[in-house]
Short mmCIF file of C-alpha atoms in Angstrom, two decimals:
data_model
loop_
_atom_site.label_atom_id
_atom_site.label_comp_id
_atom_site.label_asym_id
_atom_site.label_seq_id
_atom_site.Cartn_x
_atom_site.Cartn_y
_atom_site.Cartn_z
CA MET N 1 191.79 -90.21 58.68
CA GLY N 2 194.01 -87.22 59.27
CA ARG N 3 194.22 -84.99 56.24
CA LEU N 4 192.36 -87.52 54.13
CA ARG N 5 188.74 -86.66 53.14
CA ALA N 6 186.03 -88.51 51.39
CA ALA N 7 185.30 -87.70 47.80
CA ALA N 8 181.73 -87.07 48.19
CA SER N 9 180.08 -83.89 46.72
CA ALA N 10 178.05 -82.04 48.94
CA SER N 11 176.07 -80.20 46.31
CA VAL N 12 174.06 -81.19 43.25
CA GLY N 13 175.23 -79.30 40.31
CA LEU N 14 174.72 -80.26 36.62
CA LEU N 15 173.23 -83.87 36.85
CA GLY N 16 174.84 -85.15 33.72
CA ALA N 17 173.99 -88.79 33.37
CA ILE N 18 176.11 -91.69 33.58
CA ALA N 19 174.93 -94.67 31.26
CA LEU N 20 172.77 -97.55 31.08
CA ALA N 21 172.34 -100.26 28.30
CA ALA N 22 170.57 -103.19 27.80
CA CYS N 23 172.39 -106.50 28.45
CA GLU N 24 171.78 -110.08 29.62
CA ASP N 25 171.47 -110.87 33.33
CA ARG N 26 174.91 -111.05 34.76
CA ALA N 27 173.83 -111.78 38.68
CA ALA N 28 176.84 -114.27 38.49
CA ALA N 29 179.09 -111.47 39.16
CA LEU N 30 178.09 -111.60 42.84
CA SER N 31 179.74 -115.08 43.20
CA PRO N 32 183.34 -114.15 42.34
CA PRO N 33 185.46 -117.10 41.01
CA ALA N 34 188.78 -117.97 42.24
CA PRO N 35 191.43 -115.16 42.08
CA PRO N 36 193.62 -113.66 40.65
CA ARG N 37 190.70 -112.58 38.05
CA HIS N 38 187.03 -112.07 38.54
CA GLU N 39 184.95 -112.28 35.37
CA ALA N 40 181.43 -110.74 35.48
CA SER N 41 180.42 -112.35 31.95
CA ALA N 42 181.17 -112.03 28.40
CA PRO N 43 180.55 -108.44 27.15
CA CYS N 44 177.22 -107.66 25.39
CA SER N 45 177.25 -108.06 21.68
CA GLY N 46 176.31 -105.33 18.98
CA PRO N 47 177.10 -101.58 19.00
CA ARG N 48 174.38 -100.60 21.29
CA ALA N 49 176.33 -102.56 23.99
CA GLY N 50 179.45 -100.17 23.87
CA GLU N 51 181.53 -102.65 21.91
CA PRO N 52 185.04 -101.37 21.60
CA ALA N 53 185.87 -99.48 18.39
CA ALA N 54 189.26 -101.28 18.31
CA PRO N 55 189.97 -104.88 19.37
CA PRO N 56 192.13 -105.33 22.49
CA ALA N 57 195.63 -106.42 22.41
CA ALA N 58 196.83 -109.85 23.50
CA ASP N 59 197.09 -108.95 27.05
CA GLY N 60 193.47 -107.62 27.11
CA ARG N 61 194.57 -103.93 27.12
CA MET N 62 192.63 -101.65 24.68
CA PRO N 63 192.91 -98.06 23.49
CA LEU N 64 191.58 -95.56 26.02
CA PRO N 65 188.64 -94.17 24.03
CA ALA N 66 187.44 -97.84 23.37
CA LEU N 67 187.92 -98.83 27.01
CA VAL N 68 185.84 -95.79 28.25
CA GLU N 69 183.11 -96.62 25.87
CA GLN N 70 183.00 -100.20 26.86
CA VAL N 71 182.81 -99.64 30.69
CA ARG N 72 181.05 -96.25 31.09
CA PRO N 73 177.55 -97.58 30.62
CA SER N 74 178.12 -99.32 33.90
CA VAL N 75 178.79 -96.26 35.94
CA VAL N 76 175.95 -94.49 37.66
CA THR N 77 175.48 -91.28 39.68
CA VAL N 78 174.18 -91.71 43.31
CA MET N 79 172.02 -88.66 44.59
CA THR N 80 171.06 -88.46 48.23
CA LEU N 81 169.18 -86.58 50.74
CA ARG N 82 170.39 -85.83 54.17
CA ALA N 83 168.80 -84.03 57.13
CA SER N 84 171.57 -81.33 58.42
CA PRO N 85 171.60 -80.53 62.11
CA PRO N 86 169.39 -77.68 63.06
CA SER N 87 170.64 -74.65 64.90
CA TYR N 88 169.25 -74.42 68.50
CA GLU N 89 170.51 -70.96 69.18
CA GLY N 90 167.58 -68.96 70.87
CA ALA N 91 165.59 -72.06 71.21
CA THR N 92 162.34 -71.52 73.41
CA PRO N 93 159.46 -74.01 74.34
CA GLY N 94 157.50 -72.38 71.46
CA HIS N 95 160.37 -72.54 68.91
CA PRO N 96 162.40 -75.58 69.74
CA PHE N 97 164.78 -75.16 66.87
CA GLY N 98 165.46 -71.55 67.62
CA GLY N 99 166.54 -69.69 64.61
CA GLY N 100 166.96 -72.60 62.30
CA ALA N 101 164.87 -75.64 61.46
CA PRO N 102 166.45 -78.92 60.29
CA ARG N 103 167.53 -78.57 56.49
CA VAL N 104 167.54 -81.14 53.85
CA GLU N 105 170.92 -81.39 52.10
CA ARG N 106 171.60 -82.93 48.75
CA ALA N 107 174.89 -84.70 47.93
CA ILE N 108 176.27 -86.73 45.05
CA GLY N 109 178.54 -89.73 44.78
CA SER N 110 179.13 -92.48 42.18
CA GLY N 111 178.72 -96.27 41.87
CA PHE N 112 178.70 -99.09 39.43
CA VAL N 113 176.40 -101.85 38.24
CA VAL N 114 177.25 -105.53 39.66
CA ALA N 115 174.20 -107.39 38.71
CA ALA N 116 171.94 -106.82 35.87
CA GLU N 117 168.78 -106.60 37.91
CA GLY N 118 169.91 -103.36 39.41
CA LEU N 119 172.34 -104.06 42.18
CA VAL N 120 174.96 -101.15 42.47
CA LEU N 121 178.20 -100.86 44.56
CA THR N 122 178.99 -97.58 46.20
CA SER N 123 180.85 -96.09 49.20
CA ASP N 124 179.09 -96.41 52.59
CA HIS N 125 179.71 -92.62 53.21
CA VAL N 126 178.01 -91.70 50.23
CA VAL N 127 174.61 -93.34 51.41
CA GLY N 128 175.21 -94.11 55.17
CA ASP N 129 173.18 -91.19 56.75
CA ALA N 130 170.68 -90.56 53.83
CA PHE N 131 166.99 -90.90 54.09
CA GLY N 132 166.40 -90.73 50.42
CA ILE N 133 168.73 -92.27 47.54
CA GLU N 134 168.03 -91.79 43.85
CA VAL N 135 170.40 -93.17 41.04
CA GLN N 136 170.61 -91.70 37.74
CA VAL N 137 171.85 -93.33 34.39
CA SER N 138 172.57 -92.09 31.05
CA ASP N 139 169.27 -92.01 29.33
CA GLU N 140 168.10 -89.50 32.15
CA ARG N 141 165.98 -92.04 33.89
CA ALA N 142 166.28 -91.99 37.74
CA PHE N 143 165.55 -95.04 39.94
CA LYS N 144 164.67 -94.85 43.75
CA ALA N 145 167.20 -96.92 45.51
CA ALA N 146 167.00 -99.21 48.70
CA VAL N 147 170.16 -100.00 50.74
CA VAL N 148 170.49 -103.93 50.48
CA GLY N 149 173.59 -104.12 52.73
CA ARG N 150 176.24 -101.76 54.46
CA ASP N 151 179.86 -102.40 55.81
CA PRO N 152 180.76 -99.03 57.60
CA ALA N 153 184.35 -100.78 58.59
CA LEU N 154 185.13 -101.27 54.89
CA ASP N 155 183.24 -98.10 53.49
CA VAL N 156 181.07 -99.99 51.10
CA ALA N 157 177.51 -100.19 50.35
CA LEU N 158 175.15 -102.38 48.15
CA LEU N 159 172.12 -100.57 46.60
CA LYS N 160 169.01 -102.09 44.61
CA LEU N 161 167.50 -99.76 42.00
CA LEU N 162 163.95 -100.07 42.38
CA GLY N 163 162.32 -101.18 38.94
CA ALA N 164 165.67 -101.53 37.10
CA GLU N 165 166.53 -104.67 34.98
CA SER N 166 168.91 -105.56 32.21
CA LEU N 167 171.63 -103.15 33.23
CA ARG N 168 175.15 -103.31 31.78
CA VAL N 169 177.34 -105.07 34.35
CA VAL N 170 180.79 -103.87 34.92
CA PRO N 171 183.63 -106.25 34.48
CA LEU N 172 185.35 -107.13 37.87
CA GLY N 173 188.89 -107.68 37.99
CA SER N 174 191.27 -108.58 40.91
CA SER N 175 193.54 -105.99 42.83
CA ALA N 176 196.09 -108.81 43.81
CA PRO N 177 198.24 -108.21 40.75
CA VAL N 178 198.15 -104.44 40.74
CA ARG N 179 201.57 -102.88 40.79
CA PRO N 180 202.93 -99.24 40.91
CA GLY N 181 203.25 -97.83 37.35
CA ASP N 182 200.22 -99.73 36.25
CA ASP N 183 197.84 -97.57 33.98
CA VAL N 184 194.34 -96.75 35.62
CA ILE N 185 191.27 -94.60 34.94
CA VAL N 186 188.60 -93.43 37.14
CA ILE N 187 184.95 -92.59 36.09
CA GLY N 188 182.44 -90.87 38.11
CA ASN N 189 180.58 -87.62 38.55
CA PRO N 190 182.80 -85.01 40.25
CA PHE N 191 180.88 -81.93 41.50
CA GLY N 192 177.85 -83.06 39.71
CA LEU N 193 179.44 -82.06 36.15
CA GLY N 194 178.46 -85.27 34.46
CA PRO N 195 180.31 -88.36 33.31
CA THR N 196 184.04 -87.69 33.76
CA VAL N 197 187.17 -89.73 32.87
CA THR N 198 190.43 -89.17 34.59
CA ARG N 199 193.68 -91.11 33.79
CA GLY N 200 196.80 -91.88 35.85
CA VAL N 201 199.09 -94.64 37.27
CA VAL N 202 199.14 -96.58 40.42
CA SER N 203 201.32 -94.68 42.78
CA ALA N 204 201.58 -97.24 45.51
CA THR N 205 199.78 -100.31 46.95
CA SER N 206 199.01 -101.53 50.60
CA ARG N 207 198.80 -97.87 51.85
CA PRO N 208 197.33 -97.60 55.27
CA MET N 209 194.84 -94.68 55.87
CA GLY N 210 195.10 -94.12 59.63
CA ALA N 211 192.75 -96.65 61.04
CA ALA N 212 193.53 -100.15 62.15
CA SER N 213 190.60 -101.80 60.34
CA LEU N 214 191.26 -100.08 57.02
CA ASP N 215 194.45 -100.67 55.22
CA GLY N 216 196.08 -101.80 51.93
CA PHE N 217 194.57 -99.03 49.62
CA ILE N 218 195.57 -98.42 46.10
CA GLN N 219 197.19 -95.02 45.77
CA THR N 220 196.64 -93.40 42.30
CA ASP N 221 197.60 -90.06 40.79
CA ALA N 222 194.35 -90.36 38.68
CA ALA N 223 192.14 -87.26 39.67
CA ILE N 224 189.36 -88.15 42.26
CA ASN N 225 187.31 -85.32 43.40
CA PRO N 226 184.07 -84.61 45.59
CA GLY N 227 181.39 -86.71 43.72
CA ASN N 228 183.79 -89.58 42.61
CA SER N 229 183.34 -91.44 45.94
CA GLY N 230 182.06 -94.90 45.17
CA GLY N 231 182.94 -94.88 41.53
CA PRO N 232 185.34 -97.44 39.78
CA LEU N 233 188.95 -97.52 39.45
CA PHE N 234 189.60 -99.50 36.17
CA ASN N 235 192.65 -101.26 34.95
CA ALA N 236 193.98 -101.07 31.22
CA ARG N 237 191.65 -104.01 30.41
CA GLY N 238 188.56 -102.25 31.62
CA GLU N 239 188.21 -104.29 34.89
CA VAL N 240 187.37 -102.65 38.21
CA ILE N 241 190.37 -102.93 40.53
CA GLY N 242 189.20 -100.63 43.05
CA ILE N 243 186.52 -98.36 44.47
CA ALA N 244 187.28 -94.47 44.58
CA THR N 245 187.39 -93.54 48.30
CA ALA N 246 189.35 -90.58 49.47
CA ILE N 247 191.74 -87.82 48.57
CA HIS N 248 194.42 -85.98 50.53
CA ALA N 249 193.20 -82.79 51.59
CA ASP N 250 196.59 -80.93 51.27
CA GLY N 251 198.02 -82.55 47.96
CA ARG N 252 197.39 -83.09 44.43
CA GLY N 253 197.54 -86.28 42.77
CA ILE N 254 197.29 -88.23 46.04
CA SER N 255 194.00 -90.32 46.17
CA PHE N 256 193.10 -93.64 47.34
CA ALA N 257 190.77 -96.49 46.13
CA LEU N 258 189.62 -99.56 48.12
CA PRO N 259 190.92 -102.65 46.69
CA ILE N 260 188.08 -104.66 44.82
CA ASP N 261 189.21 -107.93 46.33
CA GLU N 262 188.37 -106.74 49.80
CA VAL N 263 185.07 -105.70 48.53
CA LEU N 264 184.41 -109.17 46.85
CA GLU N 265 185.04 -110.83 50.04
CA VAL N 266 182.11 -109.07 51.55
CA LEU N 267 179.61 -109.02 48.77
CA PRO N 268 177.88 -112.25 49.25
CA ASP N 269 177.29 -111.21 52.96
CA LEU N 270 176.03 -107.73 51.90
CA ARG N 271 173.49 -109.37 49.47
CA ALA N 272 172.32 -112.10 51.68
CA ALA N 273 172.15 -110.49 55.12
CA GLY N 274 172.51 -106.99 54.73
CA ARG N 275 175.75 -106.80 57.01
CA VAL N 276 179.19 -108.35 57.65
CA ASP N 277 179.59 -109.99 61.02
CA ARG N 278 183.30 -109.96 62.09
CA GLY N 279 185.01 -111.34 65.13
CA ARG N 280 186.32 -109.12 68.02
CA MET N 281 189.24 -109.68 70.15
CA GLY N 282 188.74 -106.58 72.29
CA ILE N 283 192.37 -105.26 71.90
CA SER N 284 194.11 -102.15 70.24
CA PHE N 285 197.64 -102.22 68.97
CA GLN N 286 200.29 -100.46 67.17
CA GLU N 287 203.28 -101.03 64.82
CA VAL N 288 206.55 -101.98 66.39
CA THR N 289 209.11 -99.17 65.55
CA PRO N 290 212.95 -99.98 65.53
CA GLN N 291 213.39 -98.21 68.90
CA LEU N 292 210.57 -100.25 70.38
CA ALA N 293 211.85 -103.29 69.01
CA ARG N 294 215.19 -102.74 70.84
CA VAL N 295 213.38 -102.08 74.23
CA LEU N 296 211.10 -105.08 73.83
CA LYS N 297 214.19 -107.07 72.92
CA LEU N 298 212.87 -108.18 69.47
CA PRO N 299 215.28 -109.09 66.61
CA GLY N 300 213.72 -106.21 64.40
CA ARG N 301 210.31 -104.58 63.34
CA MET N 302 207.69 -107.48 63.71
CA GLY N 303 204.18 -108.20 65.31
CA ALA N 304 201.76 -105.91 66.82
CA LEU N 305 202.26 -104.25 70.07
CA LEU N 306 199.18 -104.25 72.29
CA THR N 307 198.39 -100.89 73.69
CA GLU N 308 194.81 -101.55 75.33
CA VAL N 309 193.22 -104.85 76.28
CA GLU N 310 189.34 -104.47 76.88
CA PRO N 311 188.37 -105.57 80.36
CA GLU N 312 186.29 -108.89 80.14
CA GLY N 313 187.02 -109.04 76.25
CA PRO N 314 188.00 -112.15 74.62
CA GLY N 315 191.67 -111.04 74.79
CA ALA N 316 191.51 -110.40 78.52
CA ARG N 317 189.91 -113.67 79.09
CA THR N 318 192.73 -115.31 77.34
CA GLY N 319 195.41 -113.56 79.49
CA LEU N 320 196.54 -111.03 77.12
CA ARG N 321 197.71 -107.53 78.42
CA PRO N 322 199.09 -104.30 77.32
CA GLY N 323 202.82 -104.58 76.21
CA ASP N 324 202.44 -108.07 74.83
CA VAL N 325 203.67 -108.34 71.06
CA ILE N 326 201.48 -110.66 68.91
CA LEU N 327 203.86 -112.40 66.51
CA SER N 328 201.73 -114.64 64.54
CA ILE N 329 197.98 -115.47 64.21
CA GLU N 330 197.08 -118.99 62.90
CA GLY N 331 200.53 -119.81 62.33
CA ARG N 332 200.98 -116.93 59.92
CA ARG N 333 203.91 -114.40 60.92
CA LEU N 334 203.04 -110.91 61.26
CA GLU N 335 205.58 -108.36 59.79
CA HIS N 336 203.32 -105.53 60.42
CA ALA N 337 200.54 -104.56 63.01
CA ARG N 338 198.20 -103.99 59.85
CA GLU N 339 198.28 -107.68 59.04
CA LEU N 340 196.72 -108.51 62.22
CA ALA N 341 193.97 -105.90 61.51
CA ARG N 342 193.53 -107.70 58.09
CA ALA N 343 193.48 -111.01 59.71
CA LEU N 344 190.84 -110.27 62.25
CA ARG N 345 188.59 -108.53 59.54
CA ARG N 346 188.54 -112.05 57.99
CA THR N 347 187.20 -113.66 61.10
CA ARG N 348 183.67 -114.66 62.25
CA PRO N 349 181.98 -114.40 65.92
CA GLY N 350 182.58 -117.45 67.72
CA GLU N 351 185.75 -118.50 66.01
CA GLU N 352 188.89 -119.64 67.77
CA VAL N 353 192.22 -118.17 66.61
CA GLU N 354 195.61 -119.41 67.67
CA LEU N 355 198.28 -116.53 68.73
CA THR N 356 201.85 -116.38 69.51
CA TYR N 357 202.79 -113.45 71.26
CA ARG N 358 205.90 -112.36 73.26
CA ARG N 359 206.18 -111.20 76.90
CA ASP N 360 209.19 -110.41 78.83
CA GLY N 361 211.32 -111.87 76.29
CA ALA N 362 209.53 -115.12 76.25
CA ASP N 363 207.17 -116.56 73.54
CA ARG N 364 203.84 -117.68 74.56
CA ARG N 365 200.76 -119.23 72.84
CA ALA N 366 197.11 -118.65 73.34
CA THR N 367 193.52 -119.58 71.72
CA VAL N 368 191.06 -116.64 71.71
CA LYS N 369 187.46 -117.25 71.28
CA LEU N 370 186.17 -114.04 69.43
CA ASP N 371 183.04 -112.09 70.26
CA ARG N 372 181.03 -110.14 67.83
CA ALA N 373 182.30 -106.93 66.39
CA ALA N 374 180.36 -103.77 66.83
CA GLY N 375 178.28 -102.71 63.70
CA GLY N 376 177.05 -106.20 62.95
CA GLU N 377 173.46 -105.20 62.77
CA PRO N 378 171.79 -104.40 59.59
CA ALA N 379 171.89 -100.55 58.86
CA ARG N 380 168.82 -98.49 58.93
CA GLY N 381 167.10 -98.56 55.44
CA ALA N 382 168.60 -102.16 54.78
CA LEU N 383 166.32 -105.12 54.60
CA ARG N 384 167.22 -108.62 54.73
CA PRO N 385 165.84 -111.07 52.17
CA GLY N 386 162.41 -112.39 53.31
CA ASP N 387 161.63 -109.00 55.14
CA HIS N 388 159.04 -107.73 52.57
CA ALA N 389 157.25 -111.02 52.88
CA GLU N 390 157.12 -110.46 56.66
CA GLN N 391 156.45 -106.60 56.79
CA PRO N 392 153.02 -105.36 55.62
CA LEU N 393 153.49 -103.61 52.28
CA GLY N 394 157.20 -104.30 52.34
CA VAL N 395 158.18 -101.22 54.67
CA LEU N 396 159.58 -100.96 58.00
CA ALA N 397 158.55 -97.94 60.03
CA SER N 398 159.19 -96.28 63.33
CA ASP N 399 157.37 -93.82 65.42
CA ALA N 400 157.58 -89.89 64.33
CA LEU N 401 156.26 -86.89 66.26
CA GLU N 402 153.38 -87.07 63.80
CA GLY N 403 152.60 -90.32 62.01
CA ALA N 404 155.05 -93.13 61.16
CA ARG N 405 158.52 -92.57 59.47
CA ILE N 406 159.47 -95.08 56.73
CA GLU N 407 162.79 -96.51 57.64
CA ALA N 408 163.36 -99.06 54.99
CA ILE N 409 161.47 -100.43 51.81
CA ALA N 410 161.86 -104.04 50.44
CA PRO N 411 162.62 -104.07 46.61
CA GLN N 412 159.96 -105.47 44.49
CA SER N 413 157.28 -104.77 47.23
CA ALA N 414 154.11 -102.85 46.91
CA ALA N 415 155.56 -99.77 48.52
CA ALA N 416 158.54 -99.75 46.27
CA GLY N 417 158.49 -96.87 43.52
CA ASN N 418 155.80 -95.20 45.66
CA LEU N 419 157.02 -94.60 49.26
CA GLU N 420 160.54 -93.34 49.99
CA VAL N 421 162.67 -93.87 52.82
CA GLY N 422 162.19 -90.67 55.17
CA ASP N 423 158.52 -90.36 54.24
CA VAL N 424 156.21 -89.84 57.09
CA VAL N 425 152.78 -91.42 56.79
CA LEU N 426 150.19 -89.15 58.37
CA ASP N 427 146.83 -90.81 57.17
CA LEU N 428 145.98 -94.35 56.03
CA ASN N 429 142.59 -94.50 54.10
CA GLY N 430 141.47 -91.09 55.86
CA ALA N 431 142.18 -91.88 59.35
CA PRO N 432 145.32 -90.70 61.14
CA VAL N 433 148.26 -92.89 61.81
CA ARG N 434 149.80 -92.91 65.34
CA GLY N 435 153.17 -94.60 65.23
CA GLY N 436 155.05 -97.47 63.32
CA ALA N 437 153.26 -100.21 65.08
CA GLU N 438 149.88 -98.85 64.37
CA LEU N 439 150.77 -98.46 60.68
CA ALA N 440 151.88 -102.17 60.47
CA ALA N 441 148.80 -103.37 62.26
CA ARG N 442 146.58 -101.35 60.06
CA LEU N 443 148.28 -102.54 56.83
CA ARG N 444 147.64 -106.12 57.91
CA ALA N 445 144.23 -105.49 58.52
CA ALA N 446 143.65 -103.84 55.12
CA GLY N 447 145.00 -106.91 53.55
CA ARG N 448 144.85 -106.68 49.55
CA LYS N 449 142.49 -103.46 49.39
CA ASP N 450 143.72 -100.38 47.69
CA LEU N 451 145.44 -97.93 49.89
CA LEU N 452 145.23 -94.14 50.23
CA LEU N 453 147.91 -92.67 52.06
CA ARG N 454 148.69 -88.91 53.11
CA VAL N 455 152.54 -88.45 53.48
CA ARG N 456 154.74 -85.93 54.26
CA ARG N 457 158.03 -85.65 52.10
CA ASN N 458 160.82 -83.09 52.17
CA GLY N 459 158.61 -80.72 54.02
CA ALA N 460 155.57 -80.93 51.49
CA THR N 461 152.37 -83.11 51.98
CA LEU N 462 150.82 -85.28 49.32
CA TYR N 463 148.63 -88.27 48.70
CA LEU N 464 149.82 -91.56 47.32
CA ALA N 465 147.54 -94.25 45.93
CA ILE N 466 148.95 -97.95 46.23
CA PRO N 467 146.60 -100.30 44.27
CA ALA N 468 145.67 -103.74 45.56
CA ARG N 469 148.02 -106.63 44.40
#
């Protein structure tokens, strides 16, 4: 991403809370209606729900203090634990880590509630390599969180807060009508300081960020800092139009947000399957510059110039080769290469797409059957619906050097609220555990009995009791 960097904080400072308020169930927000506007539901009634102090204008805009009061209860702080790489300098057989053992690092990001039963959207880079996730709300309660789904390509993740209910749901808008000059605010927890509001305007739209699969970002001068990652970008009506994603390392007032419309397209997949399956053509490409257009005998800048075609990939099987210029996909003319990336991001494995491309001054047509893109498997820590019914105690576990490491926990399972992702189960009912498969087998054999587990967590050993259900 060049000089761009994610706005995730690597330290936990003053853990000021960001809010929670009781409200009716709004799970319908996960099935967005037709564009251009996505309504989560009507606002809660009564002053406890954060009703605006002044009525909105005819176009839905409201005074900034009233807007903040309305939406801030839906913004949360996401706190994570990560294992830092150890130093192997001076390692010996008796001291395999040399001078430094692996350390646990804490980091902070932000997020927002999209379903009243505790579903939270955040950035994937906030939680992607974490082994423990906790989400804090305004009344200073903290909920353990499980990863429901991840989409690393889009940098978005969906969390479930274990034991949470009746949370305030954020209003979801649309990023389609956003224009440069629109007023926006960002709410999050920069540097762990607590709930913080920054204000600005949309500086630009459709900004690429240096990766073919990621483009069309909203640029804003509203301050985004480490700890804001995953938090919402609001319009003047209090609707989320983007997710705070990155800042420019060398500049001030140059920040980027992922458009909410991109997120709403994948949200049902994240909730249902824990992943997003996309089609893959097996090609790399670049923009056509005016100089390239002259050499390639094109009338102007257009299309996507193929720089690589993966051997035996879908494109190669169709006959594509480096130097071809893809001019259209499914009948839609491509003005820029990023439009091809966006179109492919919306495809599915096994789909056939029609292309028009130019080679040696002549236009040709091809039909390409797409493979599955990399990254289509559920991420570690993500459980599909039904996994908790198939896995004993509602956990997935892998082999550890000693015992069984908890890799994922199903929401609303017996383990939720007791075990944490990253825990290593050493003993079960007084007998040592040797690996994930043995733990699963013994949990099945235990049935509905009370369980006593000895667990290693963050370098400490403790006992956990899980009553029979």
